[in-house]
PDB file of C-alpha atoms in Angstrom:
ATOM      1  CA  MET A   1       2.331  15.838 -55.725  1.00 53.00           C
ATOM      2  CA  ASN A   2       4.154  14.636 -52.543  1.00 62.00           C
ATOM      3  CA  ASP A   3       6.300  17.276 -50.855  1.00 80.00           C
ATOM      4  CA  TYR A   4       9.638  15.974 -49.929  1.00 81.00           C
ATOM      5  CA  VAL A   5      11.736  17.143 -46.937  1.00 80.00           C
ATOM      6  CA  VAL A   6      15.331  16.568 -46.106  1.00 82.00           C
ATOM      7  CA  ILE A   7      15.885  15.029 -42.570  1.00 80.00           C
ATOM      8  CA  ILE A   8      18.608  13.577 -40.806  1.00 78.00           C
ATOM      9  CA  TYR A   9      18.539   9.964 -40.515  1.00 70.00           C
ATOM     10  CA  ASN A  10      21.370   8.195 -38.781  1.00 73.00           C
ATOM     11  CA  GLY A  11      23.618  10.978 -39.358  1.00 79.00           C
ATOM     12  CA  GLU A  12      22.689  11.398 -42.940  1.00 82.00           C
ATOM     13  CA  GLN A  13      20.608  13.449 -45.166  1.00 83.00           C
ATOM     14  CA  VAL A  14      17.627  11.667 -46.537  1.00 79.00           C
ATOM     15  CA  SER A  15      14.851  13.094 -48.672  1.00 82.00           C
ATOM     16  CA  VAL A  16      11.232  11.769 -47.327  1.00 79.00           C
ATOM     17  CA  PRO A  17       7.713  12.731 -48.085  1.00 81.00           C
ATOM     18  CA  LYS A  18       6.344  15.381 -45.712  1.00 81.00           C
ATOM     19  CA  GLU A  19       4.054  12.752 -44.184  1.00 82.00           C
ATOM     20  CA  VAL A  20       6.860  10.815 -43.200  1.00 78.00           C
ATOM     21  CA  ALA A  21       8.543  13.430 -41.718  1.00 79.00           C
ATOM     22  CA  ASP A  22       5.411  14.694 -39.808  1.00 82.00           C
ATOM     23  CA  PHE A  23       4.983  11.073 -38.561  1.00 81.00           C
ATOM     24  CA  LEU A  24       8.641  10.646 -37.452  1.00 80.00           C
ATOM     25  CA  GLU A  25       8.459  14.306 -35.524  1.00 83.00           C
ATOM     26  CA  GLN A  26       4.944  13.144 -33.753  1.00 86.00           C
ATOM     27  CA  ASP A  27       6.919   9.763 -32.804  1.00 82.00           C
ATOM     28  CA  ARG A  28       9.820  11.588 -31.601  1.00 83.00           C
ATOM     29  CA  LYS A  29       7.538  14.004 -29.484  1.00 88.00           C
ATOM     30  CA  ARG A  30       5.642  11.084 -28.182  1.00 86.00           C
ATOM     31  CA  GLN A  31       8.834   9.449 -27.239  1.00 86.00           C
ATOM     32  CA  GLN A  32       9.984  12.650 -25.493  1.00 87.00           C
ATOM     33  CA  ALA A  33       6.833  12.823 -23.395  1.00 86.00           C
ATOM     34  CA  GLN A  34       7.182   8.938 -22.494  1.00 83.00           C
ATOM     35  CA  ASP A  35      10.845   9.517 -21.588  1.00 82.00           C
ATOM     36  CA  LYS A  36       9.995  12.691 -19.317  1.00 81.00           C
ATOM     37  CA  GLN A  37       7.004  10.526 -17.748  1.00 78.00           C
ATOM     38  CA  ASP A  38       9.534   7.792 -17.098  1.00 73.00           C
ATOM     39  CA  ALA A  39      12.119  10.018 -15.278  1.00 72.00           C
ATOM     40  CA  ARG A  40       9.452  11.555 -13.099  1.00 70.00           C
ATOM     41  CA  HIS A  41       8.548   8.077 -12.058  1.00 65.00           C
ATOM     42  CA  LEU A  42      11.809   6.879 -11.697  1.00 63.00           C
ATOM     43  CA  SER A  43      12.542   9.789  -9.376  1.00 56.00           C
ATOM     44  CA  LYS A  44       9.993   9.149  -6.851  1.00 55.00           C
ATOM     45  CA  SER A  45      11.264   7.852  -3.737  1.00 51.00           C
ATOM     46  CA  GLU A  46      10.551   4.078  -2.705  1.00 50.00           C
ATOM     47  CA  PHE A  47       9.387   5.458   0.315  1.00 51.00           C
ATOM     48  CA  GLU A  48       6.827   7.583  -1.084  1.00 54.00           C
ATOM     49  CA  THR A  49       3.076   7.282   0.187  1.00 52.00           C
ATOM     50  CA  VAL A  50       1.143   4.897  -2.536  1.00 53.00           C
ATOM     51  CA  PRO A  51      -2.531   4.621  -2.310  1.00 54.00           C
ATOM     52  CA  SER A  52      -3.673   1.057  -1.732  1.00 53.00           C
ATOM     53  CA  GLY A  53      -6.716  -0.856  -2.764  1.00 53.00           C
ATOM     54  CA  SER A  54      -8.469   0.467   0.478  1.00 53.00           C
ATOM     55  CA  ASP A  55      -7.703   4.088  -0.296  1.00 50.00           C
ATOM     56  CA  CYS A  56      -5.362   4.444   2.908  1.00 57.00           C
ATOM     57  CA  VAL A  57      -1.691   5.508   2.720  1.00 59.00           C
ATOM     58  CA  ARG A  58       0.984   3.143   3.781  1.00 58.00           C
ATOM     59  CA  ARG A  59       4.464   3.021   4.179  1.00 77.00           C
ATOM     60  CA  PRO A  60       7.210   0.082   3.904  1.00 79.00           C
ATOM     61  CA  VAL A  61       7.740  -0.116   7.627  1.00 80.00           C
ATOM     62  CA  GLU A  62       4.037  -0.287   8.276  1.00 81.00           C
ATOM     63  CA  ASP A  63       3.270  -2.592   5.419  1.00 81.00           C
ATOM     64  CA  ALA A  64       6.204  -5.028   6.739  1.00 82.00           C
ATOM     65  CA  ALA A  65       4.877  -4.754  10.161  1.00 82.00           C
ATOM     66  CA  LEU A  66       1.271  -5.821   9.070  1.00 81.00           C
ATOM     67  CA  ARG A  67       2.584  -8.443   6.848  1.00 83.00           C
ATOM     68  CA  ASN A  68       4.412 -10.175   9.733  1.00 84.00           C
ATOM     69  CA  LEU A  69       1.225  -9.641  11.698  1.00 84.00           C
ATOM     70  CA  GLN A  70      -0.605 -11.377   9.073  1.00 83.00           C
ATOM     71  CA  LEU A  71       1.648 -14.491   8.843  1.00 84.00           C
ATOM     72  CA  GLU A  72       2.030 -14.813  12.532  1.00 86.00           C
ATOM     73  CA  ASN A  73      -1.694 -14.964  12.474  1.00 86.00           C
ATOM     74  CA  LEU A  74      -1.571 -17.526   9.526  1.00 86.00           C
ATOM     75  CA  ARG A  75       0.822 -19.669  11.580  1.00 88.00           C
ATOM     76  CA  LYS A  76      -1.639 -19.500  14.489  1.00 89.00           C
ATOM     77  CA  ALA A  77      -4.433 -20.650  12.291  1.00 88.00           C
ATOM     78  CA  ILE A  78      -2.616 -23.469  10.805  1.00 90.00           C
ATOM     79  CA  ALA A  79      -1.314 -24.674  14.072  1.00 91.00           C
ATOM     80  CA  GLU A  80      -4.942 -25.025  14.904  1.00 91.00           C
ATOM     81  CA  LEU A  81      -6.023 -27.102  12.024  1.00 91.00           C
ATOM     82  CA  ASP A  82      -6.345 -30.870  12.295  1.00 93.00           C
ATOM     83  CA  VAL A  83      -3.645 -33.147  11.236  1.00 93.00           C
ATOM     84  CA  GLN A  84      -5.205 -33.995   7.967  1.00 92.00           C
ATOM     85  CA  GLY A  85      -5.409 -30.303   6.991  1.00 92.00           C
ATOM     86  CA  GLN A  86      -1.982 -29.616   8.000  1.00 93.00           C
ATOM     87  CA  ASN A  87      -0.546 -32.389   6.044  1.00 93.00           C
ATOM     88  CA  LEU A  88      -2.843 -31.552   3.098  1.00 93.00           C
ATOM     89  CA  LEU A  89      -1.456 -27.853   3.137  1.00 91.00           C
ATOM     90  CA  SER A  90       2.213 -29.021   3.645  1.00 92.00           C
ATOM     91  CA  LEU A  91       1.902 -31.702   0.660  1.00 93.00           C
ATOM     92  CA  ARG A  92       0.448 -28.868  -1.687  1.00 92.00           C
ATOM     93  CA  TYR A  93       2.956 -25.762  -0.527  1.00 89.00           C
ATOM     94  CA  SER A  94       5.872 -27.194   1.105  1.00 90.00           C
ATOM     95  CA  ASP A  95       6.189 -30.309  -1.254  1.00 91.00           C
ATOM     96  CA  ALA A  96       4.727 -28.704  -4.319  1.00 91.00           C
ATOM     97  CA  LEU A  97       2.737 -31.750  -5.185  1.00 92.00           C
ATOM     98  CA  THR A  98       0.158 -31.532  -7.628  1.00 93.00           C
ATOM     99  CA  MET A  99      -3.608 -32.032  -6.710  1.00 93.00           C
ATOM    100  CA  ASP A 100      -3.453 -35.447  -8.601  1.00 94.00           C
ATOM    101  CA  GLU A 101      -0.357 -36.484  -6.574  1.00 94.00           C
ATOM    102  CA  ILE A 102      -2.241 -35.677  -3.465  1.00 94.00           C
ATOM    103  CA  GLY A 103      -5.221 -37.375  -4.456  1.00 94.00           C
ATOM    104  CA  GLN A 104      -3.238 -40.450  -5.227  1.00 95.00           C
ATOM    105  CA  ILE A 105      -1.749 -40.354  -1.539  1.00 93.00           C
ATOM    106  CA  TYR A 106      -5.218 -40.089  -0.114  1.00 93.00           C
ATOM    107  CA  GLY A 107      -6.926 -42.300  -2.268  1.00 95.00           C
ATOM    108  CA  ILE A 108      -9.559 -39.443  -3.409  1.00 94.00           C
ATOM    109  CA  SER A 109     -10.148 -37.440  -6.552  1.00 94.00           C
ATOM    110  CA  LYS A 110      -8.441 -34.336  -7.743  1.00 93.00           C
ATOM    111  CA  MET A 111     -11.849 -32.568  -7.229  1.00 94.00           C
ATOM    112  CA  ALA A 112     -11.928 -33.808  -3.696  1.00 94.00           C
ATOM    113  CA  VAL A 113      -8.304 -32.724  -3.057  1.00 93.00           C
ATOM    114  CA  SER A 114      -9.535 -29.244  -4.793  1.00 93.00           C
ATOM    115  CA  LYS A 115     -12.485 -28.922  -2.259  1.00 94.00           C
ATOM    116  CA  ARG A 116     -10.545 -29.835   0.575  1.00 94.00           C
ATOM    117  CA  LEU A 117      -8.144 -27.019  -0.118  1.00 93.00           C
ATOM    118  CA  LYS A 118     -10.773 -24.664  -0.752  1.00 93.00           C
ATOM    119  CA  LYS A 119     -12.339 -25.286   2.523  1.00 93.00           C
ATOM    120  CA  LEU A 120      -9.166 -24.768   4.362  1.00 92.00           C
ATOM    121  CA  HIS A 121      -8.200 -21.637   2.452  1.00 90.00           C
ATOM    122  CA  GLU A 122     -11.525 -20.198   3.561  1.00 90.00           C
ATOM    123  CA  LYS A 123     -10.818 -21.065   7.091  1.00 89.00           C
ATOM    124  CA  LEU A 124      -7.536 -19.616   7.087  1.00 88.00           C
ATOM    125  CA  GLY A 125      -8.675 -16.628   5.151  1.00 85.00           C
ATOM    126  CA  SER A 126     -11.395 -15.896   7.904  1.00 83.00           C
ATOM    127  CA  SER A 127      -8.836 -16.520  10.587  1.00 78.00           C
ATOM    128  CA  VAL A 128      -6.218 -14.131   9.261  1.00 74.00           C
ATOM    129  CA  SER A 129      -8.145 -11.303   8.426  1.00 67.00           C
TER     130      SER A 129
END
């Protein structure tokens, strides 16, 4: 009852049920559409405007300037921290120590290190934004 259709597969003629030929044709069309969409996406310029989370339009130069400003504000905020806060951030991010390792250095629990880092992040976040 199945109708068979002859298709070209890997350069050879093959007889397959019509359902299979229809599926392969749909898959080919889907792939063509995806390729076309990919080509459009790749052809867009790197400098094209892109909406950000705040629905404003940014460009690479402005983004770099904003990032530099934020980094400068972060450096100032870190410099204003007490020595223990600076050391804690340095151990965690510069030295890449785990919270357990930092806790051993200070003689405190991992949870205490986590809480202190959280407070520092909140303080720095409010200073930078």
